[in-house]
C-alpha positions as MATLAB code, in Angstrom:
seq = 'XXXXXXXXXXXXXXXXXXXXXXXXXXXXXXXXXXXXXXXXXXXXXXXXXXXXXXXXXXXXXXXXXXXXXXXXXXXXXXXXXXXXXXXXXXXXXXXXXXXXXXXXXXXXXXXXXXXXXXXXXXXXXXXXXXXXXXXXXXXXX';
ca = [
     137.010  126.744  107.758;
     138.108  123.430  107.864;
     141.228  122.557  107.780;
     142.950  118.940  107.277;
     146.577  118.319  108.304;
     149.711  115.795  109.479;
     150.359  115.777  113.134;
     152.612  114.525  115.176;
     151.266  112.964  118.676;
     152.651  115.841  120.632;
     152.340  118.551  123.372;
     150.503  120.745  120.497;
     147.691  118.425  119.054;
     147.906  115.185  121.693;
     145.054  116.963  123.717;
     142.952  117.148  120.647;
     143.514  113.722  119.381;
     142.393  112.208  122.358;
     139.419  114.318  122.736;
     137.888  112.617  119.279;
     138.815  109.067  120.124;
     137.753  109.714  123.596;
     134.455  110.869  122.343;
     134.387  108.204  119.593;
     135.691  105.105  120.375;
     135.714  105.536  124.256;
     132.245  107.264  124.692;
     130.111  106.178  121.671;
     131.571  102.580  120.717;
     132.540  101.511  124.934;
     135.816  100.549  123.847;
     138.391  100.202  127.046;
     140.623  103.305  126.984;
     143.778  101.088  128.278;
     142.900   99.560  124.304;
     142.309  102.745  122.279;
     145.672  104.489  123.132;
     148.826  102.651  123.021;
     152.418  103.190  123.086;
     152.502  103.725  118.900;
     150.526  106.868  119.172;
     154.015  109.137  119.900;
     156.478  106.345  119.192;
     155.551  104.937  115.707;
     152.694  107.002  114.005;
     151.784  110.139  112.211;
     148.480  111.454  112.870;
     145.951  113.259  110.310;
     143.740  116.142  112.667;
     140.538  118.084  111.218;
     140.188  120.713  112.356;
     137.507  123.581  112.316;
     138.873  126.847  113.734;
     139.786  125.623  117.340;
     137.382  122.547  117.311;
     138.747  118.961  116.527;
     136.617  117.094  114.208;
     138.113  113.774  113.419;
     141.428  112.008  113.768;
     143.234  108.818  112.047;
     147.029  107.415  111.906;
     149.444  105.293  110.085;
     152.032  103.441  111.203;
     155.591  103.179  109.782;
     154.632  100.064  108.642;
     151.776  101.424  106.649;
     148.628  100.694  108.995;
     146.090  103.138  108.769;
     144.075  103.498  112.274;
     142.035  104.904  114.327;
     139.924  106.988  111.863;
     137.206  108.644  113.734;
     134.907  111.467  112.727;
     132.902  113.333  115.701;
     129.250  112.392  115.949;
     127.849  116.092  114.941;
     130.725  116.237  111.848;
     129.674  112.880  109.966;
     128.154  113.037  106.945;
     130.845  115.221  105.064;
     132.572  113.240  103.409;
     135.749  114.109  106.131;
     136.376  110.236  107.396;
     137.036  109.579  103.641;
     139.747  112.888  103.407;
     141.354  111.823  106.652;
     142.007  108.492  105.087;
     142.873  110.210  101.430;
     145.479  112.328  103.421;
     146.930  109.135  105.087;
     147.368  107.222  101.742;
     148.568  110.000  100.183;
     151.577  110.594  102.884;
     152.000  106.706  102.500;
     152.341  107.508   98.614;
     155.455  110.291   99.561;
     157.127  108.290  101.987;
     157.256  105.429   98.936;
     154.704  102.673  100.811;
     154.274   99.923   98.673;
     151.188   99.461  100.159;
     148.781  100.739  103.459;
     146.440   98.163  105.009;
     143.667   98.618  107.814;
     141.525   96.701  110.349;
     138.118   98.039  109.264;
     134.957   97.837  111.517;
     132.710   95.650  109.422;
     130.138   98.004  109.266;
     132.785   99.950  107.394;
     133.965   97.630  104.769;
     131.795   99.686  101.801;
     132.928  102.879  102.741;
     136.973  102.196  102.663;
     136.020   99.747   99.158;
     134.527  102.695   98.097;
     138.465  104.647   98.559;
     140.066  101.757   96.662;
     141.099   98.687   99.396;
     140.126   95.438   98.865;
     139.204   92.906  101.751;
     141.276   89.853  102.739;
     141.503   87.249  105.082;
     138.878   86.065  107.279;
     136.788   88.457  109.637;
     138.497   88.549  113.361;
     137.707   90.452  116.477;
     139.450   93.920  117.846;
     137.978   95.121  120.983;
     134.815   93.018  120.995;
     134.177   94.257  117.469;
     133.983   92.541  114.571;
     136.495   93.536  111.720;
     137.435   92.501  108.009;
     141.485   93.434  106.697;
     141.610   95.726  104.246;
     144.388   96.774  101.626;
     145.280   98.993   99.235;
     148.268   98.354   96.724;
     150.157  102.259   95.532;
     151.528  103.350   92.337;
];
């Protein structure tokens, strides 16, 4: 069964964070791993983990500033619909913790599927890790 829940980047669920980005952003999308996991990860963030039984399927965080990141879904788990309920469960703890608002970095490619969950683009298109992005935003009740 799978289950979707609020992590901290600890001793518990650090190893299985890591293994999704690894495999996602490290693996799939050649991103430099000295990039994909910084200093926020245990210092400023709170993570969402899927999870099926003992098997991570996908990952994403927010900031304390209300940047959503790092959403990835493993390769065999897309198509699910879980990339949109790991970044439902991040707007939602935004929404308890009284955000204002939760913004993102989307990979262009992307743009339609975090519309689709309510944000709206702005400002030009810019570059993260040799990939081309577009801001995103979402205003909350």
């Amino acid at each position: 069964m799978v289950e979707i829940k609020i992590v901290a980047f600890d001793d518990a669920h650090r190893g299985l964070i890591r293994t999704v980005r690894e495999q996602v952003f490290i693996q799939e999308q050649q991103i430099d791993p000295e990039i994909e996991f910084d200093d926020l990860d245990s210092a400023a963030a709170v993570h969402v983990l899927v999870m099926d039984g003992e098997q991570p399927l996908g990952t994403g965080r927010i900031l304390a500033d209300g940047h959503i990141g790092r959403i990835a879904i493993m390769k065999a788990a897309r198509g699910q619909g879980l990339g949109a309920k790991v970044v439902q469960a991040l707007v939602e703890y935004a929404q308890q913790q009284g955000y204002p608002r939760v913004d993102l970095g989307a990979q262009t490619h992307a743009v339609d599927f975090y519309r689709k969950l309510g944000f709206m683009p702005y400002g030009d298109e810019f570059m993260e890790a040799n990939i081309p992005h577009q801001a995103m935003e979402k205003m909350l009740a």
